[in-house]
PDB file of C-alpha atoms in Angstrom:
ATOM      1  CA  ALA T   1     -52.696 -60.783 134.816  1.00 78.00           C
ATOM      2  CA  ARG T   2     -54.501 -57.878 133.146  1.00 87.00           C
ATOM      3  CA  ILE T   3     -57.257 -60.209 132.010  1.00 91.00           C
ATOM      4  CA  ALA T   4     -57.788 -61.252 135.622  1.00 90.00           C
ATOM      5  CA  SER T   5     -58.293 -57.648 136.701  1.00 90.00           C
ATOM      6  CA  ALA T   6     -60.496 -56.800 133.714  1.00 95.00           C
ATOM      7  CA  PHE T   7     -62.660 -59.919 134.010  1.00 94.00           C
ATOM      8  CA  PRO T   8     -63.220 -60.832 137.677  1.00 89.00           C
ATOM      9  CA  ASN T   9     -64.785 -64.201 136.827  1.00 93.00           C
ATOM     10  CA  ALA T  10     -61.832 -65.338 134.706  1.00 95.00           C
ATOM     11  CA  ARG T  11     -60.151 -68.618 135.589  1.00 97.00           C
ATOM     12  CA  PHE T  12     -56.784 -69.816 134.300  1.00 97.00           C
ATOM     13  CA  VAL T  13     -55.521 -73.328 133.684  1.00 98.00           C
ATOM     14  CA  PHE T  14     -51.832 -73.413 132.844  1.00 97.00           C
ATOM     15  CA  VAL T  15     -50.436 -76.557 131.245  1.00 97.00           C
ATOM     16  CA  LYS T  16     -46.820 -77.552 131.720  1.00 98.00           C
ATOM     17  CA  ARG T  17     -45.142 -80.344 129.828  1.00 97.00           C
ATOM     18  CA  ASP T  18     -41.771 -82.064 129.992  1.00 97.00           C
ATOM     19  CA  ILE T  19     -39.337 -79.590 128.463  1.00 96.00           C
ATOM     20  CA  GLU T  20     -37.524 -82.123 126.260  1.00 96.00           C
ATOM     21  CA  ASP T  21     -40.796 -83.485 124.847  1.00 97.00           C
ATOM     22  CA  SER T  22     -42.025 -79.942 124.186  1.00 97.00           C
ATOM     23  CA  ALA T  23     -38.717 -78.958 122.606  1.00 96.00           C
ATOM     24  CA  LEU T  24     -38.825 -81.925 120.236  1.00 96.00           C
ATOM     25  CA  ARG T  25     -42.407 -81.201 119.169  1.00 96.00           C
ATOM     26  CA  ILE T  26     -41.588 -77.523 118.578  1.00 95.00           C
ATOM     27  CA  PHE T  27     -38.389 -78.340 116.680  1.00 93.00           C
ATOM     28  CA  LEU T  28     -40.133 -80.828 114.378  1.00 93.00           C
ATOM     29  CA  ARG T  29     -42.958 -78.488 113.428  1.00 92.00           C
ATOM     30  CA  LYS T  30     -42.812 -76.042 110.539  1.00 88.00           C
ATOM     31  CA  TYR T  31     -44.607 -72.865 111.537  1.00 89.00           C
ATOM     32  CA  GLN T  32     -46.174 -70.621 108.917  1.00 85.00           C
ATOM     33  CA  THR T  33     -45.638 -67.474 111.002  1.00 86.00           C
ATOM     34  CA  SER T  34     -44.083 -66.352 114.277  1.00 87.00           C
ATOM     35  CA  ASN T  35     -42.311 -68.712 116.668  1.00 88.00           C
ATOM     36  CA  TYR T  36     -38.912 -67.375 115.625  1.00 85.00           C
ATOM     37  CA  TYR T  37     -37.285 -69.473 118.345  1.00 88.00           C
ATOM     38  CA  ALA T  38     -38.555 -72.773 116.912  1.00 90.00           C
ATOM     39  CA  TYR T  39     -35.597 -73.703 114.704  1.00 89.00           C
ATOM     40  CA  ASP T  40     -32.770 -73.573 117.211  1.00 92.00           C
ATOM     41  CA  LEU T  41     -32.688 -75.894 120.215  1.00 94.00           C
ATOM     42  CA  ASN T  42     -30.971 -73.325 122.434  1.00 94.00           C
ATOM     43  CA  SER T  43     -33.712 -70.818 121.635  1.00 95.00           C
ATOM     44  CA  ILE T  44     -36.406 -73.424 122.192  1.00 95.00           C
ATOM     45  CA  TYR T  45     -35.018 -74.353 125.606  1.00 95.00           C
ATOM     46  CA  ARG T  46     -34.734 -70.685 126.620  1.00 95.00           C
ATOM     47  CA  HIS T  47     -38.312 -70.063 125.496  1.00 96.00           C
ATOM     48  CA  LEU T  48     -39.689 -73.089 127.343  1.00 97.00           C
ATOM     49  CA  LYS T  49     -37.839 -72.194 130.543  1.00 97.00           C
ATOM     50  CA  TRP T  50     -39.224 -68.647 130.269  1.00 97.00           C
ATOM     51  CA  TYR T  51     -42.700 -70.061 129.600  1.00 97.00           C
ATOM     52  CA  HIS T  52     -42.587 -72.335 132.654  1.00 98.00           C
ATOM     53  CA  ASN T  53     -41.301 -69.432 134.749  1.00 98.00           C
ATOM     54  CA  MET T  54     -44.201 -67.235 133.582  1.00 97.00           C
ATOM     55  CA  ILE T  55     -46.651 -69.996 134.489  1.00 97.00           C
ATOM     56  CA  ASP T  56     -45.134 -70.213 137.965  1.00 98.00           C
ATOM     57  CA  GLN T  57     -45.212 -66.429 138.378  1.00 97.00           C
ATOM     58  CA  LEU T  58     -48.841 -66.067 137.263  1.00 96.00           C
ATOM     59  CA  ALA T  59     -50.030 -69.066 139.255  1.00 97.00           C
ATOM     60  CA  GLY T  60     -48.273 -67.608 142.304  1.00 97.00           C
ATOM     61  CA  LYS T  61     -49.914 -64.206 141.806  1.00 96.00           C
ATOM     62  CA  LEU T  62     -53.356 -65.665 141.062  1.00 96.00           C
ATOM     63  CA  PRO T  63     -53.586 -68.698 143.354  1.00 97.00           C
ATOM     64  CA  ASP T  64     -57.346 -68.458 143.893  1.00 96.00           C
ATOM     65  CA  ILE T  65     -58.226 -68.350 140.201  1.00 97.00           C
ATOM     66  CA  SER T  66     -55.592 -70.537 138.575  1.00 97.00           C
ATOM     67  CA  ARG T  67     -54.313 -74.086 138.503  1.00 98.00           C
ATOM     68  CA  VAL T  68     -51.258 -75.687 136.953  1.00 98.00           C
ATOM     69  CA  VAL T  69     -51.845 -79.021 135.260  1.00 97.00           C
ATOM     70  CA  ARG T  70     -48.988 -81.180 134.035  1.00 97.00           C
ATOM     71  CA  TYR T  71     -49.540 -82.764 130.635  1.00 96.00           C
ATOM     72  CA  GLU T  72     -48.052 -86.051 131.824  1.00 97.00           C
ATOM     73  CA  GLU T  73     -50.462 -86.222 134.788  1.00 95.00           C
ATOM     74  CA  MET T  74     -53.406 -85.231 132.590  1.00 94.00           C
ATOM     75  CA  VAL T  75     -52.680 -88.101 130.188  1.00 95.00           C
ATOM     76  CA  ASP T  76     -52.136 -90.506 133.079  1.00 93.00           C
ATOM     77  CA  ASP T  77     -55.330 -89.539 134.915  1.00 92.00           C
ATOM     78  CA  PRO T  78     -57.651 -87.402 132.756  1.00 92.00           C
ATOM     79  CA  ALA T  79     -60.518 -87.612 135.258  1.00 91.00           C
ATOM     80  CA  ARG T  80     -58.372 -86.010 137.931  1.00 93.00           C
ATOM     81  CA  ALA T  81     -57.425 -83.177 135.553  1.00 94.00           C
ATOM     82  CA  VAL T  82     -61.110 -82.597 134.787  1.00 94.00           C
ATOM     83  CA  GLU T  83     -61.889 -82.547 138.521  1.00 94.00           C
ATOM     84  CA  THR T  84     -59.114 -79.985 139.093  1.00 96.00           C
ATOM     85  CA  VAL T  85     -60.511 -77.666 136.424  1.00 95.00           C
ATOM     86  CA  ALA T  86     -64.133 -78.230 137.464  1.00 96.00           C
ATOM     87  CA  ASP T  87     -63.241 -77.409 141.080  1.00 96.00           C
ATOM     88  CA  LEU T  88     -61.477 -74.224 139.987  1.00 97.00           C
ATOM     89  CA  CYS T  89     -64.589 -73.159 138.061  1.00 95.00           C
ATOM     90  CA  GLY T  90     -67.044 -74.149 140.781  1.00 94.00           C
ATOM     91  CA  LEU T  91     -68.533 -76.902 138.645  1.00 94.00           C
ATOM     92  CA  ASN T  92     -69.202 -80.560 139.200  1.00 92.00           C
ATOM     93  CA  ALA T  93     -67.243 -83.011 137.086  1.00 87.00           C
ATOM     94  CA  SER T  94     -69.876 -84.932 135.148  1.00 82.00           C
ATOM     95  CA  GLY T  95     -68.382 -88.347 135.720  1.00 78.00           C
ATOM     96  CA  GLU T  96     -69.167 -89.209 132.103  1.00 84.00           C
ATOM     97  CA  PRO T  97     -66.567 -91.216 130.214  1.00 87.00           C
ATOM     98  CA  LEU T  98     -63.844 -89.021 128.790  1.00 87.00           C
ATOM     99  CA  PRO T  99     -62.683 -89.244 125.181  1.00 86.00           C
ATOM    100  CA  GLN T 100     -59.388 -90.905 124.427  1.00 84.00           C
ATOM    101  CA  ILE T 101     -56.577 -88.394 124.211  1.00 84.00           C
ATOM    102  CA  GLY T 102     -53.229 -88.748 122.526  1.00 88.00           C
ATOM    103  CA  ASP T 103     -50.245 -89.849 124.522  1.00 94.00           C
ATOM    104  CA  ASP T 104     -46.777 -88.995 123.358  1.00 93.00           C
ATOM    105  CA  ARG T 105     -45.182 -88.722 126.774  1.00 96.00           C
ATOM    106  CA  GLY T 106     -41.508 -89.481 126.529  1.00 96.00           C
ATOM    107  CA  CYS T 107     -41.392 -88.829 122.775  1.00 96.00           C
ATOM    108  CA  ALA T 108     -38.004 -87.143 123.174  1.00 96.00           C
ATOM    109  CA  LYS T 109     -36.439 -90.017 125.089  1.00 96.00           C
ATOM    110  CA  PRO T 110     -34.614 -91.535 122.088  1.00 95.00           C
ATOM    111  CA  TYR T 111     -33.255 -88.079 121.183  1.00 94.00           C
ATOM    112  CA  ARG T 112     -32.462 -86.607 124.615  1.00 92.00           C
ATOM    113  CA  GLN T 113     -28.718 -87.059 124.508  1.00 91.00           C
ATOM    114  CA  LEU T 114     -28.504 -85.561 121.022  1.00 90.00           C
ATOM    115  CA  MET T 115     -30.843 -82.696 121.916  1.00 91.00           C
ATOM    116  CA  GLN T 116     -29.000 -81.849 125.115  1.00 84.00           C
ATOM    117  CA  SER T 117     -25.646 -81.799 123.347  1.00 86.00           C
ATOM    118  CA  ALA T 118     -27.088 -79.514 120.652  1.00 77.00           C
ATOM    119  CA  GLY T 119     -29.084 -77.362 123.082  1.00 63.00           C
TER     120      GLY T 119
END
């Protein structure tokens, strides 16, 4: 929020992703520094819930200069995500073909029951 007051032309795009998919990706990654929460599923879930809450709070406080984009929707319809961001920034979406992006939606599905019992 301080950036928004310091830089009046700032725009914010917050990305939310399915919590279980995010938790799996965090848990399976070995971080060189920081991310102390990354090796315990309970900590990961608490962090992700906090993170989503902060997104909601900031988007609510900065509705004119922010947008929330869901990862799953962005993968499903990238052109719409580009239009959302372009509109926020007062730009025209080019309409040019977009590059292929990765799609690992639902990656946690085979592990959900195990993850939920551990977390």
